[in-house]
Amino acid sequence: MAISMKGAVRVTSFEEAEHIFSVKDCGFLSPLFFDKLICALQMTGCDICISLSPVYGIGEIYIPEKKTAFVPYREGREYEKSINLCRFINKELMGEVKQKISFSAKCYKAMMEGSLENLREAGNYHFALEKIYKEAMDFKGVDQLSRELSADIRKRLSRE
């Protein structure tokens, strides 16, 4: 997965998955869960594809031979099964840090929204600049220079 001016972008091979299991994070445990899952899958010897997240490290795991993917839970999407990591949390300890986790989640969301907005703005500037560049560029001159350079290189190589 990558974050771009068009939002989050995923590796298309993950779309081939027939079985999709979501991992619903709790207390930022999903990176640990994905790391442990990868270790277990590697021990079985099966091939896996790993999509990296710019924030969490491991973003998604795809097992081609099983056509199965493990992906972060997203509201409004359909999944064959969901793995809720809150089931594996010590509720008493979680209560002590619940406010901090909630605050961290809000900060994360605000930073991601701000980042996406900045990337969209940078993209708009990029395309405006590209339009100016296209209008000012002498493409025929570049083509001519490329032909001349190629001919010169071929000529020099044929002498050796």
Coordinates of C-alpha atoms in Angstrom, one line a residue:
M1 CA 0.0 0.0 0.0
A2 CA 1.1 3.5 -0.7
I3 CA -0.2 7.0 0.1
S4 CA -0.5 9.2 -2.9
M5 CA -2.3 12.3 -4.1
K6 CA -5.1 9.9 -5.0
G7 CA -5.3 8.5 -1.5
A8 CA -4.3 5.0 -0.4
V9 CA -3.3 2.8 -3.3
R10 CA -3.0 -1.0 -3.1
V11 CA -1.1 -3.7 -4.9
T12 CA -3.5 -5.1 -7.5
S13 CA -2.5 -8.8 -6.9
F14 CA -4.4 -8.6 -3.7
E15 CA -7.6 -8.1 -5.7
E16 CA -7.2 -11.8 -6.9
A17 CA -7.9 -13.0 -3.4
E18 CA -11.1 -15.2 -3.1
H19 CA -10.8 -15.3 0.7
I20 CA -10.3 -12.1 2.5
F21 CA -9.8 -12.0 6.3
S22 CA -9.8 -8.6 8.0
V23 CA -7.7 -7.8 11.0
K24 CA -9.4 -5.3 13.3
D25 CA -6.7 -3.5 15.2
C26 CA -6.8 -2.9 18.9
G27 CA -4.1 -1.0 20.8
F28 CA -1.9 -0.9 17.7
L29 CA -1.3 -4.6 17.8
S30 CA -1.9 -5.3 14.1
P31 CA 1.9 -4.9 13.2
L32 CA 2.7 -7.5 15.8
F33 CA -0.1 -9.8 14.5
F34 CA 1.1 -9.5 10.9
D35 CA 4.7 -10.1 11.9
K36 CA 3.7 -13.3 13.8
L37 CA 1.5 -14.4 10.9
I38 CA 4.3 -14.0 8.4
C39 CA 6.7 -16.1 10.6
A40 CA 4.1 -18.8 10.9
L41 CA 3.4 -18.8 7.1
Q42 CA 7.1 -18.9 6.3
M43 CA 7.5 -21.9 8.6
T44 CA 5.0 -23.8 6.5
G45 CA 7.0 -23.1 3.4
C46 CA 4.2 -21.5 1.4
D47 CA 4.8 -18.5 -0.8
I48 CA 3.5 -15.1 0.4
C49 CA 3.2 -11.6 -1.0
I50 CA 3.6 -8.8 1.5
S51 CA 2.3 -5.3 1.0
L52 CA 4.1 -2.7 3.1
S53 CA 2.3 0.1 4.8
P54 CA 4.0 3.5 5.0
V55 CA 2.9 3.7 8.6
Y56 CA 2.6 0.2 10.1
G57 CA 5.2 -1.8 8.2
I58 CA 3.2 -4.8 7.0
G59 CA 0.0 -3.7 5.4
E60 CA -1.4 -6.8 3.8
I61 CA -0.5 -10.4 3.3
Y62 CA -1.5 -12.5 0.3
I63 CA -1.1 -16.3 -0.1
P64 CA -1.4 -16.9 -3.8
E65 CA -1.7 -20.7 -3.7
K66 CA -4.7 -20.3 -1.3
K67 CA -6.0 -17.1 -2.9
T68 CA -6.3 -15.8 0.6
A69 CA -5.5 -12.3 1.9
F70 CA -5.2 -10.8 5.4
V71 CA -5.9 -7.1 5.3
P72 CA -6.6 -4.3 7.8
Y73 CA -10.2 -3.9 8.7
R74 CA -12.0 -1.1 6.9
E75 CA -15.5 0.1 7.7
G76 CA -18.1 -0.8 5.0
R77 CA -16.2 -3.6 3.3
E78 CA -17.2 -7.2 3.2
Y79 CA -15.0 -9.9 4.6
E80 CA -15.2 -13.7 4.8
K81 CA -14.1 -13.4 8.5
S82 CA -12.7 -10.7 10.8
I83 CA -10.1 -11.2 13.4
N84 CA -10.7 -8.8 16.2
L85 CA -7.4 -8.2 18.1
C86 CA -9.3 -6.8 21.1
R87 CA -10.0 -10.5 22.0
F88 CA -6.3 -10.9 22.8
I89 CA -5.9 -7.9 25.0
N90 CA -5.8 -7.9 28.8
K91 CA -8.9 -5.7 29.5
E92 CA -7.5 -4.4 32.8
L93 CA -4.2 -3.2 31.2
M94 CA -6.1 -1.8 28.2
G95 CA -8.2 0.3 30.5
E96 CA -5.1 2.0 31.8
V97 CA -4.0 3.2 28.4
K98 CA -7.3 3.4 26.6
Q99 CA -7.3 7.3 26.6
K100 CA -3.7 7.4 25.3
I101 CA -4.6 4.9 22.5
S102 CA -7.7 6.9 21.6
F103 CA -5.6 10.1 21.5
S104 CA -3.0 8.4 19.3
A105 CA -5.7 7.2 16.9
K106 CA -7.1 10.7 16.6
C107 CA -3.6 12.1 16.0
Y108 CA -2.9 9.4 13.4
K109 CA -6.2 10.2 11.6
A110 CA -5.5 13.9 11.6
M111 CA -1.9 13.5 10.3
M112 CA -3.1 11.1 7.5
E113 CA -5.9 13.5 6.4
G114 CA -3.4 16.4 6.5
S115 CA -0.8 14.4 4.5
L116 CA -3.4 13.4 1.9
E117 CA -4.5 17.0 1.5
N118 CA -0.9 18.1 1.1
L119 CA -0.2 15.4 -1.5
R120 CA -3.4 16.3 -3.4
E121 CA -2.2 20.0 -3.4
A122 CA 1.3 19.0 -4.5
G123 CA -0.3 16.9 -7.3
N124 CA -2.3 19.9 -8.5
Y125 CA 0.9 22.0 -8.6
H126 CA 2.7 19.2 -10.4
F127 CA 0.1 18.9 -13.1
A128 CA -0.1 22.7 -13.5
L129 CA 3.7 22.8 -13.9
E130 CA 3.6 19.9 -16.3
K131 CA 1.1 21.7 -18.5
I132 CA 3.5 24.7 -18.7
Y133 CA 6.4 22.4 -19.4
K134 CA 4.5 20.6 -22.2
E135 CA 3.6 24.0 -23.8
A136 CA 7.2 25.2 -23.6
M137 CA 9.0 22.0 -24.5
D138 CA 10.5 21.5 -28.0
F139 CA 9.7 17.8 -28.4
K140 CA 10.8 17.8 -32.0
G141 CA 14.2 19.2 -30.9
V142 CA 14.5 16.5 -28.2
D143 CA 13.7 13.8 -30.8
Q144 CA 16.3 15.2 -33.2
L145 CA 18.9 15.4 -30.5
S146 CA 18.1 11.8 -29.4
R147 CA 18.6 10.6 -33.0
E148 CA 21.9 12.4 -33.3
L149 CA 23.2 11.1 -30.0
S150 CA 22.1 7.6 -30.8
A151 CA 23.8 7.7 -34.3
D152 CA 27.0 9.1 -32.7
I153 CA 27.0 6.3 -30.0
R154 CA 26.4 3.6 -32.7
K155 CA 29.2 5.1 -34.8
R156 CA 31.7 5.1 -31.9
L157 CA 30.8 1.6 -30.9
S158 CA 31.2 0.3 -34.5
R159 CA 34.8 1.6 -34.5
E160 CA 35.8 -0.5 -31.5

